[in-house]
């Protein structure tokens, strides 16, 4: 794949030019972008997947969900449905996508909606709930038809956008110049022992604008595994062989974490948002003990499959009080 991407390098200038021109047409107001009279916070990235958007959305829900009537709106990647849908107790990942389903199952006090057309989705969200106060746009940084008032741009520690190329050779959806639209830049999936000198070096490489603030975050894994019927300590798996199943963009941090714990497992690694076939599900369900991610759990388990567990994760942001102050300061001005 890497060799094939290098072969495609001559097409990089064409892709770059097309996306650059599109962004300029929005900047020059030739292409129209709609603004809204309520807080819109966008969580996105420049690269293709794997930067931790869902943990950030969950962090923001925890921060704002108890104070405001809040909704999330995403494309619902991988769903089989079309148009605008609001999550209900009967929704499946095929209806709304695995990540929106994960959020809906975890947070009962918010509205979870999907629509590839964010303008259309916002219209129907407000019609559904006229008292709606805040909307979180998940993975909408390139959706220029909507002007978010506050953009949080994520970039993974081991794949910074400043070191990457645009598609098809690299993983960037748009040129690095697009980062200027963000108010906050968050370096995600950092090692816990990341030192101040390296943070300073990374910030310098990202070269933020004077109105931008750079934050660093890491993933904290829970000590408890959760199934549909029970919980068990992750440490209990020492000496027990299990099967790790992942269908996420970058499973490396999870694999490294479990390896560092000296756990014994085989790894079934599928592509991001993989749609498991019936034979694949039967094969996975035949395993005596399965550990998976929270996103994949919604597509793997059934009520009868109590040997399938997921490992929850939580986002930890360095200088969280300042991050939360900036987010709250934007929301409170409305």
Short mmCIF file of C-alpha atoms in Angstrom, two decimals:
data_model
loop_
_atom_site.label_atom_id
_atom_site.label_comp_id
_atom_site.label_asym_id
_atom_site.label_seq_id
_atom_site.Cartn_x
_atom_site.Cartn_y
_atom_site.Cartn_z
CA UNK A 1 0.00 0.00 0.00
CA UNK A 2 2.82 2.43 0.86
CA UNK A 3 4.50 1.75 -2.48
CA UNK A 4 1.19 2.21 -4.30
CA UNK A 5 0.67 5.56 -2.55
CA UNK A 6 4.12 6.70 -3.59
CA UNK A 7 3.30 5.80 -7.18
CA UNK A 8 0.26 8.10 -6.91
CA UNK A 9 2.39 11.08 -5.82
CA UNK A 10 1.98 12.86 -9.23
CA UNK A 11 -1.72 13.18 -8.43
CA UNK A 12 -1.05 15.03 -5.15
CA UNK A 13 -0.82 18.50 -6.80
CA UNK A 14 -4.15 17.89 -8.56
CA UNK A 15 -5.92 16.93 -5.33
CA UNK A 16 -4.23 19.79 -3.48
CA UNK A 17 -5.32 22.32 -6.10
CA UNK A 18 -8.92 21.09 -6.18
CA UNK A 19 -9.38 21.20 -2.39
CA UNK A 20 -7.46 24.47 -2.05
CA UNK A 21 -9.69 26.11 -4.67
CA UNK A 22 -12.84 24.78 -2.98
CA UNK A 23 -11.78 26.27 0.36
CA UNK A 24 -10.92 29.59 -1.27
CA UNK A 25 -14.35 29.76 -2.89
CA UNK A 26 -15.86 29.46 0.59
CA UNK A 27 -13.39 31.99 2.00
CA UNK A 28 -14.35 34.44 -0.76
CA UNK A 29 -18.09 33.77 -0.16
CA UNK A 30 -18.56 32.55 -3.72
CA UNK A 31 -19.67 29.27 -2.19
CA UNK A 32 -22.16 30.07 0.56
CA UNK A 33 -21.74 28.92 4.14
CA UNK A 34 -24.53 29.29 6.68
CA UNK A 35 -24.05 30.68 10.19
CA UNK A 36 -26.38 30.03 13.12
CA UNK A 37 -27.63 31.96 16.12
CA UNK A 38 -26.79 29.24 18.62
CA UNK A 39 -23.46 27.64 19.60
CA UNK A 40 -22.04 25.20 17.06
CA UNK A 41 -18.87 23.39 18.14
CA UNK A 42 -17.12 21.36 15.47
CA UNK A 43 -14.73 18.51 16.27
CA UNK A 44 -12.70 17.40 13.27
CA UNK A 45 -9.31 16.78 11.74
CA UNK A 46 -7.31 17.26 8.57
CA UNK A 47 -6.43 13.60 8.19
CA UNK A 48 -8.43 10.49 7.40
CA UNK A 49 -9.65 8.93 10.66
CA UNK A 50 -7.87 7.81 13.80
CA UNK A 51 -7.44 11.05 15.73
CA UNK A 52 -9.92 10.42 18.56
CA UNK A 53 -12.97 12.46 17.59
CA UNK A 54 -15.47 10.34 19.52
CA UNK A 55 -13.63 10.60 22.87
CA UNK A 56 -13.49 14.38 22.36
CA UNK A 57 -17.22 14.53 21.60
CA UNK A 58 -17.89 12.54 24.77
CA UNK A 59 -15.64 14.89 26.75
CA UNK A 60 -17.64 17.87 25.50
CA UNK A 61 -20.94 16.15 26.29
CA UNK A 62 -19.76 15.57 29.85
CA UNK A 63 -18.67 19.22 30.07
CA UNK A 64 -21.82 20.80 28.60
CA UNK A 65 -24.59 18.20 28.69
CA UNK A 66 -25.78 18.91 32.23
CA UNK A 67 -25.96 22.68 31.64
CA UNK A 68 -27.52 22.94 28.17
CA UNK A 69 -30.04 21.21 25.95
CA UNK A 70 -27.47 19.56 23.73
CA UNK A 71 -27.39 17.51 20.53
CA UNK A 72 -24.71 15.81 18.46
CA UNK A 73 -24.87 15.73 14.68
CA UNK A 74 -22.67 13.53 12.52
CA UNK A 75 -22.71 11.91 9.14
CA UNK A 76 -23.26 8.48 10.67
CA UNK A 77 -20.44 6.84 8.77
CA UNK A 78 -21.12 3.26 7.67
CA UNK A 79 -24.90 3.35 8.16
CA UNK A 80 -27.27 1.87 5.60
CA UNK A 81 -29.92 4.56 6.01
CA UNK A 82 -30.13 7.91 4.23
CA UNK A 83 -31.04 11.45 5.21
CA UNK A 84 -31.84 12.78 8.67
CA UNK A 85 -32.39 10.39 11.57
CA UNK A 86 -32.62 10.82 15.33
CA UNK A 87 -31.40 7.94 17.47
CA UNK A 88 -34.07 5.93 19.29
CA UNK A 89 -33.85 2.96 21.69
CA UNK A 90 -34.44 0.63 18.74
CA UNK A 91 -31.67 2.12 16.59
CA UNK A 92 -28.84 -0.08 15.35
CA UNK A 93 -25.42 0.73 13.95
CA UNK A 94 -26.82 0.10 10.47
CA UNK A 95 -29.42 2.81 11.12
CA UNK A 96 -27.21 5.56 12.54
CA UNK A 97 -23.59 4.32 12.50
CA UNK A 98 -21.52 2.74 15.27
CA UNK A 99 -20.13 5.92 16.85
CA UNK A 100 -23.50 7.74 17.16
CA UNK A 101 -24.96 4.53 18.61
CA UNK A 102 -22.15 4.40 21.16
CA UNK A 103 -22.87 8.00 22.20
CA UNK A 104 -26.63 7.41 22.34
CA UNK A 105 -26.20 4.36 24.57
CA UNK A 106 -23.90 6.24 26.93
CA UNK A 107 -25.63 9.63 27.24
CA UNK A 108 -29.38 9.61 27.81
CA UNK A 109 -29.81 13.35 28.38
CA UNK A 110 -28.93 14.52 24.85
CA UNK A 111 -30.22 14.19 21.29
CA UNK A 112 -28.12 12.16 18.85
CA UNK A 113 -28.79 12.78 15.16
CA UNK A 114 -27.19 11.89 11.83
CA UNK A 115 -27.30 13.55 8.43
CA UNK A 116 -24.61 13.79 5.75
CA UNK A 117 -25.97 17.26 4.90
CA UNK A 118 -25.24 19.21 8.09
CA UNK A 119 -27.40 22.18 7.01
CA UNK A 120 -30.35 19.87 6.57
CA UNK A 121 -29.56 18.12 9.83
CA UNK A 122 -29.44 21.37 11.80
CA UNK A 123 -32.73 22.46 10.29
CA UNK A 124 -34.52 19.30 11.37
CA UNK A 125 -32.82 19.24 14.77
CA UNK A 126 -34.24 22.67 15.58
CA UNK A 127 -37.67 21.64 14.29
CA UNK A 128 -37.51 18.52 16.47
CA UNK A 129 -36.43 20.51 19.53
CA UNK A 130 -36.92 24.30 19.26
CA UNK A 131 -35.38 24.72 22.73
CA UNK A 132 -32.10 23.16 21.62
CA UNK A 133 -29.18 25.27 22.90
CA UNK A 134 -25.90 23.68 21.74
CA UNK A 135 -24.96 21.36 18.87
CA UNK A 136 -21.73 19.38 18.61
CA UNK A 137 -20.75 18.69 15.01
CA UNK A 138 -18.80 15.44 14.79
CA UNK A 139 -16.28 15.22 11.92
CA UNK A 140 -17.51 18.31 10.09
CA UNK A 141 -14.32 20.34 9.73
CA UNK A 142 -14.42 19.99 5.93
CA UNK A 143 -18.20 20.53 5.75
CA UNK A 144 -17.88 24.19 4.76
CA UNK A 145 -21.61 24.64 3.99
CA UNK A 146 -21.98 25.18 7.75
CA UNK A 147 -19.97 27.77 9.65
CA UNK A 148 -19.20 26.48 13.11
CA UNK A 149 -18.52 29.18 15.65
CA UNK A 150 -15.86 27.12 17.40
CA UNK A 151 -13.58 24.54 15.75
CA UNK A 152 -11.53 21.99 17.66
CA UNK A 153 -8.95 20.42 15.36
CA UNK A 154 -7.44 17.08 16.37
CA UNK A 155 -4.11 15.67 15.24
CA UNK A 156 -2.60 12.41 16.48
CA UNK A 157 0.77 12.52 18.26
CA UNK A 158 2.27 9.87 15.99
CA UNK A 159 0.85 11.36 12.77
CA UNK A 160 0.88 15.15 13.02
CA UNK A 161 -0.72 16.92 10.09
CA UNK A 162 2.35 19.12 9.72
CA UNK A 163 4.37 16.03 8.75
CA UNK A 164 1.85 14.64 6.26
CA UNK A 165 0.80 15.01 2.62
CA UNK A 166 -2.65 15.33 1.11
CA UNK A 167 -4.32 12.35 -0.50
CA UNK A 168 -3.67 10.09 -2.32
CA UNK A 169 -0.04 9.77 -1.16
CA UNK A 170 -0.63 11.09 2.36
CA UNK A 171 -3.64 11.03 4.69
CA UNK A 172 -4.67 14.69 4.66
CA UNK A 173 -8.16 15.50 3.41
CA UNK A 174 -7.11 19.07 2.73
CA UNK A 175 -3.90 21.14 2.78
CA UNK A 176 -2.32 22.07 6.11
CA UNK A 177 -3.48 25.67 5.60
CA UNK A 178 -6.94 24.48 6.63
CA UNK A 179 -5.74 24.31 10.22
CA UNK A 180 -6.05 28.09 10.39
CA UNK A 181 -9.85 27.75 10.68
CA UNK A 182 -9.54 26.15 14.13
CA UNK A 183 -9.69 27.94 17.46
CA UNK A 184 -8.13 25.04 19.37
CA UNK A 185 -5.63 22.42 18.19
CA UNK A 186 -5.44 19.24 20.28
CA UNK A 187 -2.60 16.76 19.91
CA UNK A 188 -4.24 13.44 20.79
CA UNK A 189 -3.02 10.01 21.90
CA UNK A 190 0.10 11.43 23.53
CA UNK A 191 2.23 9.22 25.79
CA UNK A 192 1.65 9.88 29.47
CA UNK A 193 5.28 10.88 30.01
CA UNK A 194 5.42 13.47 27.22
CA UNK A 195 7.90 16.11 28.39
CA UNK A 196 7.71 19.89 28.17
CA UNK A 197 10.58 20.13 25.69
CA UNK A 198 8.84 17.82 23.25
CA UNK A 199 5.55 19.66 23.67
CA UNK A 200 7.30 22.91 22.85
CA UNK A 201 8.90 21.32 19.80
CA UNK A 202 5.58 19.93 18.57
CA UNK A 203 3.85 23.27 19.06
CA UNK A 204 6.58 24.97 17.06
CA UNK A 205 6.17 22.45 14.23
CA UNK A 206 2.40 22.97 14.20
CA UNK A 207 3.06 26.71 13.93
CA UNK A 208 -0.29 27.88 15.36
CA UNK A 209 -1.76 31.29 14.64
CA UNK A 210 -1.68 33.88 17.43
CA UNK A 211 -5.40 33.30 18.05
CA UNK A 212 -4.99 29.53 18.38
CA UNK A 213 -4.20 27.48 21.48
CA UNK A 214 -2.51 24.07 21.39
CA UNK A 215 -3.42 21.39 23.93
CA UNK A 216 -2.12 17.87 24.52
CA UNK A 217 -4.28 14.92 25.42
CA UNK A 218 -3.91 11.22 26.13
CA UNK A 219 -6.16 8.19 26.32
CA UNK A 220 -6.81 6.61 29.71
CA UNK A 221 -7.97 3.01 29.65
CA UNK A 222 -10.42 1.78 32.25
CA UNK A 223 -9.42 -0.89 34.74
CA UNK A 224 -12.78 -2.58 34.19
CA UNK A 225 -14.10 -4.59 31.26
CA UNK A 226 -17.85 -4.37 30.56
CA UNK A 227 -20.18 -6.87 28.91
CA UNK A 228 -23.95 -6.80 28.39
CA UNK A 229 -24.46 -8.65 31.69
CA UNK A 230 -21.41 -8.18 33.90
CA UNK A 231 -18.14 -6.39 34.64
CA UNK A 232 -14.71 -7.80 35.41
CA UNK A 233 -11.32 -6.35 36.21
CA UNK A 234 -8.91 -6.12 33.29
CA UNK A 235 -6.15 -7.42 35.57
CA UNK A 236 -8.12 -10.66 35.98
CA UNK A 237 -7.14 -11.57 32.43
CA UNK A 238 -3.51 -12.15 33.38
CA UNK A 239 -2.73 -15.77 32.61
CA UNK A 240 -5.86 -16.10 30.44
CA UNK A 241 -5.65 -16.14 26.66
CA UNK A 242 -8.29 -14.02 24.93
CA UNK A 243 -9.14 -12.61 21.51
CA UNK A 244 -8.86 -8.89 20.85
CA UNK A 245 -11.17 -7.68 18.07
CA UNK A 246 -10.74 -4.19 16.64
CA UNK A 247 -12.44 -2.36 13.79
CA UNK A 248 -10.97 1.09 14.36
CA UNK A 249 -8.60 3.28 12.38
CA UNK A 250 -5.59 2.87 14.65
CA UNK A 251 -5.59 -0.02 17.16
CA UNK A 252 -1.86 0.31 17.91
CA UNK A 253 -2.22 2.23 21.23
CA UNK A 254 -4.66 -0.38 22.56
CA UNK A 255 -2.48 -3.28 21.43
CA UNK A 256 0.57 -1.69 23.03
CA UNK A 257 -1.31 -1.03 26.27
CA UNK A 258 -2.50 -4.63 26.60
CA UNK A 259 0.97 -5.91 25.69
CA UNK A 260 2.56 -3.69 28.35
CA UNK A 261 0.19 -5.29 30.86
CA UNK A 262 1.72 -8.65 29.83
CA UNK A 263 -1.62 -10.03 28.72
CA UNK A 264 -1.84 -12.95 26.29
CA UNK A 265 -4.10 -12.44 23.28
CA UNK A 266 -4.57 -12.93 19.59
CA UNK A 267 -5.55 -9.85 17.59
CA UNK A 268 -8.25 -9.91 14.90
CA UNK A 269 -7.74 -6.56 13.21
CA UNK A 270 -10.41 -5.25 10.82
CA UNK A 271 -10.65 -1.96 8.97
CA UNK A 272 -12.35 1.06 10.55
CA UNK A 273 -16.17 0.76 10.69
CA UNK A 274 -15.91 -2.80 9.35
CA UNK A 275 -19.26 -4.40 8.63
CA UNK A 276 -18.94 -7.88 10.10
CA UNK A 277 -20.31 -10.66 7.93
CA UNK A 278 -22.33 -13.53 9.36
CA UNK A 279 -19.37 -15.97 9.08
CA UNK A 280 -17.08 -13.43 10.77
CA UNK A 281 -19.54 -12.95 13.62
CA UNK A 282 -19.91 -16.70 14.04
CA UNK A 283 -16.12 -17.06 14.14
CA UNK A 284 -15.73 -14.26 16.70
CA UNK A 285 -18.60 -15.55 18.84
CA UNK A 286 -16.97 -19.00 18.87
CA UNK A 287 -14.04 -17.59 20.85
CA UNK A 288 -14.16 -18.30 24.57
CA UNK A 289 -13.33 -14.71 25.62
CA UNK A 290 -13.41 -11.59 23.45
CA UNK A 291 -12.23 -8.07 24.29
CA UNK A 292 -13.10 -5.25 21.93
CA UNK A 293 -13.50 -1.49 21.76
CA UNK A 294 -16.64 0.30 22.85
CA UNK A 295 -17.36 1.28 19.25
CA UNK A 296 -17.06 -2.30 17.99
CA UNK A 297 -19.05 -3.72 20.90
CA UNK A 298 -22.33 -2.37 19.50
CA UNK A 299 -21.80 -4.41 16.33
CA UNK A 300 -20.48 -7.58 17.95
CA UNK A 301 -22.50 -8.42 21.01
CA UNK A 302 -25.98 -9.79 21.47
CA UNK A 303 -27.85 -10.32 24.72
CA UNK A 304 -26.71 -13.95 24.68
CA UNK A 305 -23.04 -13.08 24.09
CA UNK A 306 -21.95 -12.30 27.66
CA UNK A 307 -18.35 -13.41 26.96
CA UNK A 308 -17.74 -10.33 24.80
CA UNK A 309 -16.37 -7.36 26.75
CA UNK A 310 -15.34 -3.85 25.81
CA UNK A 311 -12.66 -1.71 27.43
CA UNK A 312 -13.88 1.86 28.04
CA UNK A 313 -11.55 4.75 27.40
CA UNK A 314 -11.54 8.32 28.63
CA UNK A 315 -9.89 11.44 27.28
CA UNK A 316 -7.42 13.24 29.55
CA UNK A 317 -6.54 16.79 28.52
CA UNK A 318 -3.52 18.53 29.95
CA UNK A 319 -4.42 21.96 31.30
CA UNK A 320 -8.06 20.88 31.20
CA UNK A 321 -9.27 23.90 33.16
CA UNK A 322 -8.03 26.28 30.44
CA UNK A 323 -9.49 24.08 27.69
CA UNK A 324 -12.86 24.04 29.44
CA UNK A 325 -12.71 27.78 30.07
CA UNK A 326 -12.26 28.49 26.37
CA UNK A 327 -15.08 26.14 25.36
CA UNK A 328 -17.44 27.48 28.02
CA UNK A 329 -16.52 31.06 27.13
CA UNK A 330 -17.68 30.51 23.55
CA UNK A 331 -20.96 28.88 24.55
CA UNK A 332 -21.82 31.43 27.21
CA UNK A 333 -21.73 34.45 24.86
CA UNK A 334 -24.97 33.31 23.16
#
